[in-house]
Amino acid sequence: MKNENAEANSRPRRRRWPWVLLVFVLLLGGGLWGGYEWATANAVRTLNSRLAERSLYLSYTSSSWVPWRGLGLENMALYHDEARTKPIISLSTLDVELPWQEMAQNREFISRWKVHDATLELHDPKGKVTLEHVTVDAVVKDGVIEYTKLDLKHGPRLFALSGELHLNTDEKGGEKPGSLEMDLDPMRSILDALDFKKDAGTFLISGKVSFDARVTPMAWSADLTGEGEHVVWQGVPMRKAVMKTAMSQDGFTGTCNIAFPKGTTDLDLSLKSWRDAPMVFTGKIADSGGRTNQCKGTYRGKEDVVTVEEMQGKANMLEFMGNFPAMNAQLPKEVHVREYPDMVMKNLVWKTAEGTWAMESLRLRSPLELSVKVEGHELLVNQLKGDVSYTGGAWKFADVTAKVLGGSVSLQGRHDGKVLRDASISVQNARMAELSPWMGESGSSFGKALASLNYKGDFAVEPEHLTGSGSIQIENAPTMHVPLLDATYTLFAALIPGLKKEDGNGEMRGQFTSKQGVLNFSSFQASGGSITVTGAGSVDLVNHTISGKAQGRLRGVGGVVTAPISRLMEMEVSGPLDDIRVKPAGDGLVGNVVEGTVDVARGTIKGATKVTGSVVKEGVKLPFRALNLFRKRE
């Protein structure tokens, strides 16, 4: 009976335990919730109080408290003023741990700041700088913020930094109220200078950066290394770029080593002020063959201007400048340097943002050896010397001399990419045999023929740009290569029975003016053996035609050169350049003239004949192969 009563009394108590447990859980949950609210509010109050002592004011859109994480803030910002109108720093997310036990033991305020993949905005009076993918791990205590990790991204630039920030303290070691003044000019200068292309390789900057807010203005220093592969800076591709710098609020010193597609640079860098002073560089460049030039210059980041004040040495500058797209576009593509000279270059100015450049002077102190592709054939240019400049999109040549085709060439003028303006060109004693690849003739057929040319005016490969005046001369050439001479022999042989064509050499001289590709010869004279030809006419290099009149004189009756009587013939020269015809003019009669007189007696000499048949109708073809240079191009 007693046991039954005890069992009956125990059942209600068992049924009450779940309710008691539920009430306890609810009370505990309410206490935790209240503790959570209290902890969050207390953490925020503590943080605000510590910041306000330094004239820093916090704002955020939401906050949370998690015991194992601490205080979490969303869209946090620090301001200079209590009205929160002058921002200093803003973060998309921030976690602040407050280790209460550690603070109690050390009797000082300690906090741990953690940021993961956040967006950071830094502000100064000139504006803001936005940094992305920011990750921070920092401890704040005893007036020092020590960050063991500060990773961030700005375009193709990655930063992996560590360091510390010393806050204001008074003489007794206490904290000294004061505002945190930021100057972002150095950061802007660095980001502007490291303007790498986004869709190419990345450039990693790593090292230590320290700040000291105990002095005004705030002092800072940094030891950084930057390195990237297959990066593109200001449009310039680089196989590898490495920079090492020691920086402070006053400026920086460092080194820069770059490997281009062709060639390298090794430079020492310095900057005396982040405000208006340019970055100064000195060092050397090297071409792909290891030849070097010493150089010095400046870089102004705000204006995006690189100035090479002076460069001298034996490196292949045509090859090296080809690494820079803006310059490469203006370099001759058919030129191959066989031996680069000792040179000195002054004041090359490259405006990187505009993609334009200019060069005050390039003087060759020893001969340059190169080859040029002309109409599919290689033209060797030896012992090239002179001064060259580039400005306003045009090359200027001054006192340029070279050995070409076995002769000598001198050149002055301004080349705008198509036309050599205000040119002065002199070619003396060029070997015509070396012109054979362009004239379609065996070199041996020219013998020891020499050609000379003097020209002033506008000159170009495209004949429509030829406007000027000049003279041309051919010496010691086989008669077949002297214009009109061979054709005149052929005509006289057709007119005078028994006349034999003479072998030997001849010469030619001519004076001409040119306008838009039409050459007008005011005087022309060719002679060889017993034949002399004079004349005048025009050569239209645009429409590829020739038109003129000439007078052929055969000295001596019947070809006897010592005879006092010569034969005289009027001729017409006409046709397309690839089929020039020479034929007698008028009625086709040959006349006689006594040497020393100008009187002509037509048709009175025995042996004179009336020209008939194909000679009159078709004339004699003039194989002046030099005009092949101006043939019509497909």
XYZ file of C-alpha atoms in Angstrom:
634
model
C 0.000 0.000 0.000
C 2.824 2.334 0.883
C 4.633 1.559 -2.352
C 1.548 2.272 -4.402
C 1.162 5.716 -2.800
C 4.836 6.528 -3.409
C 4.583 5.554 -7.049
C 1.442 7.640 -7.448
C 3.142 10.675 -5.903
C 6.205 10.346 -8.198
C 4.264 10.439 -11.448
C 3.176 14.114 -11.197
C 6.714 15.119 -10.342
C 8.041 13.355 -13.497
C 5.426 15.095 -15.595
C 6.496 18.499 -14.170
C 10.234 18.156 -15.176
C 9.731 18.949 -18.907
C 7.866 22.101 -18.006
C 10.509 23.141 -15.537
C 13.226 22.514 -18.187
C 11.268 24.503 -20.761
C 10.872 27.432 -18.366
C 14.614 27.290 -17.604
C 15.538 27.270 -21.282
C 13.229 30.211 -21.940
C 14.673 32.135 -19.028
C 18.224 31.291 -20.140
C 17.424 32.230 -23.740
C 15.972 35.511 -22.610
C 19.016 36.111 -20.501
C 21.320 35.282 -23.398
C 19.309 37.506 -25.708
C 19.484 40.279 -23.205
C 23.181 39.558 -22.749
C 23.630 39.579 -26.527
C 21.910 42.952 -26.791
C 23.888 44.270 -23.866
C 27.200 42.949 -25.222
C 26.584 44.424 -28.656
C 25.593 47.800 -27.265
C 28.470 47.795 -24.799
C 30.986 46.848 -27.498
C 29.749 49.608 -29.773
C 29.829 52.133 -26.910
C 33.370 51.123 -26.027
C 34.519 51.346 -29.634
C 32.833 54.705 -30.161
C 34.353 56.055 -26.960
C 37.859 55.047 -27.933
C 37.462 56.512 -31.429
C 35.937 59.773 -30.186
C 39.023 60.346 -28.036
C 40.888 60.713 -31.343
C 38.236 62.873 -32.979
C 37.091 59.908 -35.064
C 33.410 59.135 -35.436
C 31.893 55.831 -36.450
C 28.835 55.042 -38.538
C 27.412 51.751 -39.809
C 24.180 50.368 -41.197
C 23.937 47.291 -38.939
C 25.809 45.590 -36.105
C 25.920 42.152 -34.537
C 27.597 40.357 -31.674
C 28.771 36.764 -31.818
C 30.771 35.503 -28.817
C 33.319 33.622 -30.899
C 33.609 36.416 -33.490
C 32.994 39.606 -31.607
C 31.417 42.757 -32.989
C 30.395 42.748 -36.635
C 29.685 45.974 -38.530
C 28.212 46.381 -41.997
C 29.019 49.387 -44.220
C 31.228 50.932 -41.553
C 32.761 54.387 -41.992
C 35.037 56.662 -39.949
C 34.635 60.434 -40.102
C 36.621 63.490 -39.049
C 33.558 65.282 -37.695
C 30.729 64.341 -35.384
C 28.233 65.378 -38.063
C 29.785 62.638 -40.198
C 30.252 64.705 -43.351
C 34.027 64.272 -43.796
C 34.828 60.583 -44.321
C 38.256 59.073 -43.795
C 37.756 55.347 -44.264
C 34.780 53.225 -45.246
C 34.545 49.426 -45.301
C 31.807 47.152 -46.550
C 32.311 44.734 -43.612
C 34.363 44.747 -40.402
C 34.681 42.329 -37.485
C 36.107 43.656 -34.201
C 36.987 41.195 -31.455
C 37.210 42.549 -27.901
C 39.123 40.075 -25.690
C 37.680 41.139 -22.303
C 39.746 38.701 -20.245
C 42.992 39.791 -21.898
C 42.073 43.444 -21.448
C 41.358 42.842 -17.755
C 44.666 41.103 -17.252
C 46.693 43.776 -19.095
C 44.515 46.657 -17.944
C 44.469 48.166 -21.433
C 42.080 48.335 -24.339
C 42.793 45.653 -26.953
C 40.889 44.901 -30.128
C 41.405 42.633 -33.094
C 40.222 43.937 -36.468
C 39.432 41.484 -39.228
C 38.270 42.170 -42.756
C 37.615 39.555 -45.411
C 37.167 40.275 -49.134
C 35.724 43.724 -48.479
C 35.685 46.988 -50.395
C 37.771 49.766 -48.845
C 37.504 53.475 -49.590
C 40.169 55.929 -48.430
C 39.414 59.656 -48.407
C 41.468 62.839 -48.287
C 40.653 66.446 -49.287
C 41.287 65.606 -52.972
C 38.826 62.714 -53.152
C 38.803 58.989 -52.602
C 40.729 55.886 -53.637
C 38.755 52.637 -53.895
C 40.434 49.294 -53.207
C 38.770 45.922 -53.729
C 39.033 42.402 -52.301
C 40.567 43.727 -49.083
C 41.566 41.251 -46.375
C 43.002 42.533 -43.074
C 44.173 40.908 -39.843
C 45.246 43.523 -37.280
C 45.658 43.977 -33.503
C 45.176 47.334 -31.777
C 46.784 47.859 -28.378
C 49.032 50.254 -26.513
C 48.568 52.940 -29.153
C 49.730 50.737 -32.019
C 47.791 49.078 -34.823
C 49.826 46.115 -36.006
C 48.588 44.430 -39.150
C 50.143 41.109 -40.021
C 48.111 40.825 -43.178
C 46.824 43.458 -45.570
C 45.895 42.023 -48.952
C 44.021 44.014 -51.558
C 43.467 44.456 -55.279
C 43.338 47.509 -57.509
C 42.775 46.515 -61.129
C 45.621 44.207 -62.214
C 47.678 45.240 -59.158
C 47.747 42.929 -56.137
C 49.104 44.049 -52.753
C 50.325 41.771 -49.946
C 51.476 44.018 -47.097
C 52.247 44.037 -43.393
C 53.268 46.778 -40.980
C 52.087 48.995 -38.157
C 50.494 52.326 -37.345
C 51.615 54.274 -34.274
C 48.813 56.404 -32.851
C 49.105 59.696 -30.972
C 50.296 59.464 -27.324
C 51.202 62.108 -24.741
C 54.492 62.350 -22.862
C 53.211 60.110 -20.041
C 52.348 57.371 -22.425
C 48.666 58.107 -22.470
C 46.711 58.524 -25.630
C 46.599 61.994 -27.069
C 43.399 63.122 -28.744
C 43.845 64.159 -32.328
C 42.478 63.605 -35.797
C 43.884 61.166 -38.333
C 44.851 63.235 -41.369
C 45.368 61.281 -44.588
C 47.382 62.269 -47.653
C 46.696 59.907 -50.542
C 48.949 61.632 -53.099
C 51.703 59.006 -52.749
C 49.175 56.215 -53.234
C 47.706 57.942 -56.276
C 51.190 58.430 -57.726
C 52.048 54.773 -57.202
C 48.781 53.546 -58.717
C 49.171 55.912 -61.678
C 52.761 54.828 -62.246
C 51.784 51.142 -62.080
C 49.127 51.525 -64.768
C 49.067 47.958 -66.065
C 46.532 46.614 -68.549
C 43.663 44.770 -66.886
C 43.328 41.765 -69.175
C 47.070 40.934 -69.131
C 49.247 39.563 -66.327
C 48.995 40.747 -62.717
C 51.605 42.776 -60.842
C 52.161 41.840 -57.184
C 53.459 44.428 -54.700
C 54.620 42.996 -51.384
C 56.499 44.302 -48.368
C 56.163 46.315 -45.174
C 54.470 49.695 -44.765
C 54.579 51.574 -41.441
C 52.843 54.781 -40.340
C 53.531 57.168 -37.457
C 50.671 59.455 -36.427
C 52.647 60.759 -33.439
C 54.053 63.472 -35.683
C 52.248 65.994 -37.849
C 51.903 65.500 -40.724
C 51.816 61.741 -40.358
C 55.087 60.041 -41.324
C 55.304 56.741 -43.158
C 57.857 54.427 -44.720
C 57.732 51.360 -46.946
C 60.054 48.714 -48.331
C 58.283 47.183 -51.310
C 58.973 44.733 -54.098
C 56.814 44.603 -57.212
C 56.940 41.762 -59.701
C 54.882 40.625 -62.673
C 55.151 38.462 -65.776
C 53.542 39.060 -69.165
C 52.236 42.440 -68.018
C 51.356 45.385 -70.256
C 52.247 48.875 -69.002
C 50.974 51.926 -70.890
C 50.421 49.677 -73.889
C 53.966 48.262 -73.726
C 54.229 44.453 -73.368
C 56.797 43.170 -70.872
C 57.936 39.595 -70.422
C 58.895 40.366 -66.831
C 59.054 43.471 -64.645
C 60.659 43.752 -61.184
C 60.794 46.873 -58.993
C 62.337 47.335 -55.543
C 61.773 50.583 -53.656
C 62.351 52.255 -50.298
C 59.628 54.880 -49.825
C 58.614 57.546 -47.325
C 56.473 60.653 -47.176
C 59.404 62.549 -48.720
C 59.850 60.401 -51.836
C 61.554 57.169 -52.780
C 64.584 55.445 -54.255
C 64.616 52.110 -56.013
C 65.513 49.943 -58.969
C 63.581 48.743 -62.008
C 64.458 45.734 -64.170
C 62.340 44.992 -67.243
C 62.596 42.270 -69.878
C 60.875 43.329 -73.109
C 60.108 41.072 -76.080
C 63.440 42.334 -77.438
C 65.904 43.822 -74.990
C 66.037 44.808 -71.315
C 66.337 47.827 -69.019
C 68.127 48.163 -65.674
C 67.367 51.507 -64.060
C 67.901 53.322 -60.763
C 64.877 55.384 -59.720
C 64.434 58.348 -57.382
C 61.699 60.811 -56.440
C 62.305 63.839 -54.222
C 58.669 64.827 -53.675
C 55.247 63.269 -54.219
C 53.777 66.634 -55.171
C 55.217 68.040 -58.378
C 58.684 66.550 -58.761
C 59.274 64.036 -61.575
C 60.647 60.564 -61.025
C 64.272 60.502 -62.184
C 65.810 57.417 -63.769
C 69.367 56.547 -64.767
C 70.828 53.287 -65.999
C 71.133 51.269 -69.153
C 69.151 49.516 -71.840
C 70.292 46.485 -73.808
C 69.174 45.080 -77.154
C 68.640 41.375 -77.841
C 72.323 41.035 -78.738
C 73.508 42.410 -75.391
C 74.753 45.760 -76.731
C 74.036 48.550 -74.236
C 73.183 52.242 -74.059
C 73.495 54.440 -70.997
C 70.480 56.659 -70.403
C 68.917 59.176 -68.056
C 65.541 60.879 -67.942
C 62.340 61.584 -66.042
C 58.775 60.339 -65.718
C 55.910 62.684 -64.808
C 53.007 60.512 -63.755
C 50.375 63.260 -63.632
C 51.089 64.271 -67.228
C 51.855 60.694 -68.360
C 55.108 61.869 -69.958
C 58.383 59.937 -70.174
C 61.408 62.015 -71.200
C 64.703 60.345 -72.109
C 67.002 63.320 -71.738
C 70.055 61.540 -73.107
C 70.996 58.083 -74.306
C 74.292 56.977 -75.779
C 75.924 53.721 -76.735
C 75.842 50.986 -79.367
C 72.526 49.219 -78.699
C 70.173 48.710 -81.646
C 67.703 51.525 -81.009
C 65.483 50.593 -83.955
C 64.978 47.165 -82.397
C 64.519 48.544 -78.880
C 62.037 51.242 -79.928
C 60.051 48.510 -81.638
C 58.988 47.329 -78.141
C 56.860 50.480 -77.823
C 53.758 50.366 -80.082
C 53.491 54.159 -80.425
C 57.065 54.343 -81.704
C 56.978 51.091 -83.633
C 54.160 52.441 -85.819
C 56.507 55.169 -87.101
C 59.574 53.015 -87.687
C 60.522 51.829 -91.201
C 59.381 48.224 -91.520
C 61.680 47.247 -94.407
C 64.900 48.209 -92.626
C 67.241 45.621 -91.121
C 70.213 46.818 -89.070
C 73.369 44.841 -89.811
C 75.643 46.792 -87.499
C 74.362 49.489 -85.157
C 76.638 52.476 -84.548
C 77.769 54.381 -81.520
C 75.060 57.024 -81.130
C 73.812 59.775 -78.859
C 70.114 60.605 -78.591
C 68.680 63.635 -76.828
C 65.235 64.473 -75.468
C 62.965 61.674 -76.582
C 59.532 62.649 -75.192
C 56.832 59.965 -75.013
C 53.298 61.003 -74.038
C 52.014 57.635 -72.916
C 48.312 58.508 -72.625
C 48.182 60.107 -76.083
C 50.426 57.519 -77.691
C 52.579 60.235 -79.317
C 56.294 60.891 -79.160
C 59.042 63.185 -80.394
C 62.839 63.077 -80.514
C 65.014 66.172 -80.593
C 68.060 64.514 -82.135
C 69.770 61.214 -82.879
C 73.380 61.619 -83.958
C 75.388 58.714 -85.329
C 78.931 58.921 -84.004
C 80.110 55.896 -85.991
C 78.805 54.359 -89.231
C 75.516 52.457 -89.346
C 75.280 49.414 -91.603
C 71.786 48.383 -92.694
C 69.772 46.865 -95.507
C 66.471 48.064 -96.944
C 63.900 46.002 -98.816
C 63.005 47.871 -102.030
C 60.622 46.316 -104.552
C 61.410 42.873 -103.192
C 65.189 43.271 -103.428
C 67.708 44.057 -100.717
C 69.523 47.384 -100.955
C 72.681 47.615 -98.842
C 73.349 50.936 -97.125
C 76.839 51.249 -95.670
C 78.688 53.833 -93.576
C 75.509 55.749 -92.792
C 76.144 58.869 -90.708
C 74.265 62.029 -89.837
C 71.653 63.569 -87.557
C 68.018 62.482 -87.304
C 65.080 63.917 -85.349
C 61.375 63.104 -85.074
C 58.705 65.667 -84.256
C 55.170 66.432 -85.318
C 54.820 62.984 -86.898
C 57.757 63.529 -89.274
C 61.395 62.426 -89.464
C 63.965 65.123 -90.163
C 67.308 64.196 -91.738
C 70.297 66.536 -91.562
C 73.714 65.948 -93.140
C 73.005 62.265 -93.691
C 75.615 60.496 -95.811
C 76.066 56.864 -96.853
C 77.637 54.497 -99.354
C 74.983 52.992 -101.638
C 75.301 51.006 -104.889
C 79.037 51.530 -104.834
C 78.630 55.314 -104.808
C 77.944 58.005 -102.247
C 74.637 59.495 -101.123
C 73.867 62.631 -99.139
C 70.422 63.509 -97.884
C 68.525 66.250 -96.107
C 64.790 66.678 -95.675
C 61.697 65.965 -93.605
C 59.789 62.710 -94.112
C 56.133 62.752 -93.041
C 55.540 59.050 -93.564
C 54.884 59.292 -97.313
C 56.891 62.165 -98.745
C 60.379 63.510 -98.124
C 59.627 67.244 -97.989
C 62.113 70.012 -98.810
C 64.573 67.324 -99.772
C 68.110 67.760 -100.978
C 69.368 64.489 -102.477
C 72.702 63.778 -104.081
C 73.753 60.418 -105.529
C 77.251 60.357 -106.966
C 78.859 57.622 -109.065
C 76.453 54.809 -108.278
C 77.302 51.628 -110.173
C 74.513 50.849 -112.582
C 75.446 47.165 -112.452
C 74.191 47.127 -108.846
C 70.824 48.436 -110.059
C 70.356 45.343 -112.198
C 67.886 43.583 -109.813
C 65.454 46.480 -110.231
C 66.087 46.986 -113.967
C 65.588 43.376 -114.999
C 68.986 43.145 -116.671
C 72.173 41.231 -116.054
C 74.640 43.240 -114.027
C 77.519 42.400 -116.368
C 75.783 44.156 -119.286
C 76.266 47.516 -117.575
C 80.037 47.228 -117.521
C 81.520 50.052 -115.483
C 78.632 52.463 -115.982
C 78.137 55.115 -113.307
C 75.027 57.177 -112.574
C 74.660 60.422 -110.614
C 71.601 62.387 -109.516
C 71.027 65.725 -107.832
C 67.522 66.658 -106.729
C 65.815 69.323 -104.620
C 62.135 69.376 -103.724
C 59.544 66.845 -102.577
C 60.513 63.237 -103.174
C 58.636 59.953 -102.727
C 58.393 56.445 -104.110
C 54.862 57.305 -105.236
C 55.589 59.483 -108.300
C 52.589 61.800 -107.856
C 54.461 63.395 -104.947
C 57.538 64.293 -107.015
C 57.746 68.083 -107.233
C 61.116 69.769 -107.583
C 64.104 70.058 -109.903
C 67.309 68.226 -110.574
C 69.869 66.798 -112.916
C 70.895 63.310 -113.951
C 74.091 61.976 -115.453
C 75.257 58.612 -116.805
C 78.913 57.962 -117.633
C 80.948 55.153 -119.142
C 77.834 53.154 -119.989
C 77.447 50.745 -122.919
C 75.449 52.513 -125.626
C 72.492 50.174 -125.113
C 72.069 51.613 -121.601
C 72.334 55.275 -122.608
C 68.836 56.691 -123.274
C 68.188 57.386 -127.035
C 71.766 56.618 -128.055
C 71.250 53.026 -129.133
C 67.893 53.847 -130.765
C 69.468 56.681 -132.771
C 72.189 54.364 -134.061
C 69.502 51.923 -135.167
C 67.573 54.631 -137.019
C 70.655 55.951 -138.794
C 71.591 52.407 -139.776
C 68.133 51.983 -141.317
C 68.473 55.250 -143.233
C 72.064 55.030 -144.400
C 72.995 51.876 -146.292
C 76.213 50.279 -145.093
C 76.378 52.168 -141.787
C 77.716 49.884 -139.138
C 76.742 50.219 -135.509
C 79.662 51.103 -133.265
C 80.437 49.313 -130.062
C 81.639 51.253 -127.074
C 80.458 53.413 -124.229
C 78.574 56.646 -123.989
C 77.284 59.241 -121.571
C 74.143 61.252 -120.897
C 73.248 64.484 -119.075
C 69.869 66.013 -118.423
C 68.256 68.893 -116.546
C 64.655 68.565 -115.407
C 61.894 69.979 -113.277
C 59.112 67.878 -111.801
C 55.566 68.648 -110.760
C 53.266 66.013 -109.315
C 55.161 63.221 -110.995
C 55.668 64.784 -114.444
C 59.346 65.338 -115.291
C 60.025 68.039 -117.878
C 63.510 67.808 -119.387
C 64.553 71.254 -120.598
C 67.825 69.882 -121.882
C 69.020 66.416 -122.700
C 72.247 65.298 -124.309
C 73.621 61.838 -124.956
C 76.776 60.981 -126.844
C 78.827 57.964 -127.716
C 81.138 57.166 -130.598
C 80.039 59.213 -133.644
C 76.475 59.808 -132.354
C 75.218 62.787 -130.376
C 71.582 63.193 -129.343
C 70.010 66.349 -127.920
C 66.418 66.897 -127.049
C 63.666 67.934 -124.661
C 60.411 66.451 -123.485
C 58.442 65.097 -120.569
C 58.204 61.838 -118.673
C 54.852 61.300 -116.948
C 55.553 58.860 -114.127
C 51.922 58.936 -112.977
C 50.332 57.958 -116.294
C 53.470 56.047 -117.340
C 54.007 57.805 -120.670
C 56.792 59.722 -122.370
C 56.689 62.449 -125.006
C 59.500 64.467 -126.548
C 61.546 65.501 -129.546
C 65.198 64.801 -130.167
C 67.824 65.527 -132.760
C 70.374 62.889 -133.672
C 73.707 63.813 -135.243
C 76.010 61.340 -136.960
C 79.468 62.813 -137.390
C 81.238 62.169 -140.700
C 79.838 61.249 -144.141
C 79.150 57.580 -144.370
C 80.180 57.156 -140.806
C 83.672 58.544 -141.301
C 84.053 60.494 -138.083
C 86.841 62.707 -139.384
C 84.723 64.003 -142.259
C 83.594 67.659 -141.950
C 79.975 66.822 -142.782
C 77.517 65.236 -140.310
C 74.107 63.694 -140.777
C 71.226 65.199 -138.797
C 67.871 63.593 -138.013
C 64.792 64.892 -136.187
C 63.122 62.265 -134.007
C 59.967 61.804 -131.986
C 60.007 59.939 -128.691
C 56.661 58.707 -127.354
C 54.691 55.840 -125.887
C 54.077 54.091 -122.577
C 57.096 53.562 -120.374
C 57.157 49.844 -121.071
C 57.046 50.371 -124.865
C 58.841 53.639 -125.698
C 59.216 54.240 -129.439
C 61.712 56.466 -131.252
C 61.064 57.307 -134.915
C 62.024 59.994 -137.421
C 59.890 63.123 -137.336
C 58.188 64.777 -140.313
C 58.841 63.296 -143.773
C 61.607 61.060 -142.511
C 64.404 62.652 -144.568
C 67.994 62.781 -143.436
C 69.817 66.053 -143.841
C 73.434 67.146 -143.935
C 75.150 69.803 -141.883
C 78.665 71.133 -142.125
C 80.489 71.084 -138.802
C 80.546 74.548 -137.307
C 77.334 75.687 -139.064
C 73.642 75.401 -138.366
C 72.458 75.105 -141.957
C 70.815 71.868 -142.977
C 70.386 70.752 -146.580
C 67.688 68.141 -146.670
C 67.862 65.201 -149.070
C 70.904 66.417 -151.022
C 73.579 63.986 -149.882
C 74.298 60.942 -151.912
C 73.163 57.898 -150.024
C 70.352 59.734 -148.223
C 67.106 57.846 -148.422
C 63.467 58.388 -147.665
C 62.456 56.432 -144.591
C 59.739 53.919 -145.297
C 58.311 50.715 -143.884
C 58.267 49.690 -140.259
C 60.860 52.254 -139.164
C 58.448 55.089 -139.982
C 55.322 53.323 -138.777
C 56.585 51.745 -135.586
C 59.911 53.364 -134.830
C 62.633 51.764 -132.746
C 61.873 50.547 -129.247
C 63.826 52.345 -126.525
C 64.837 49.832 -123.855
C 65.446 52.367 -121.072
C 65.190 49.821 -118.273
C 65.811 52.305 -115.491
C 62.182 53.342 -115.899
C 61.168 49.885 -114.696
C 61.437 51.427 -111.241
C 58.308 53.429 -112.070
C 56.325 50.743 -113.831
C 52.658 50.291 -113.047
C 52.079 48.286 -109.885
C 49.331 45.726 -109.658
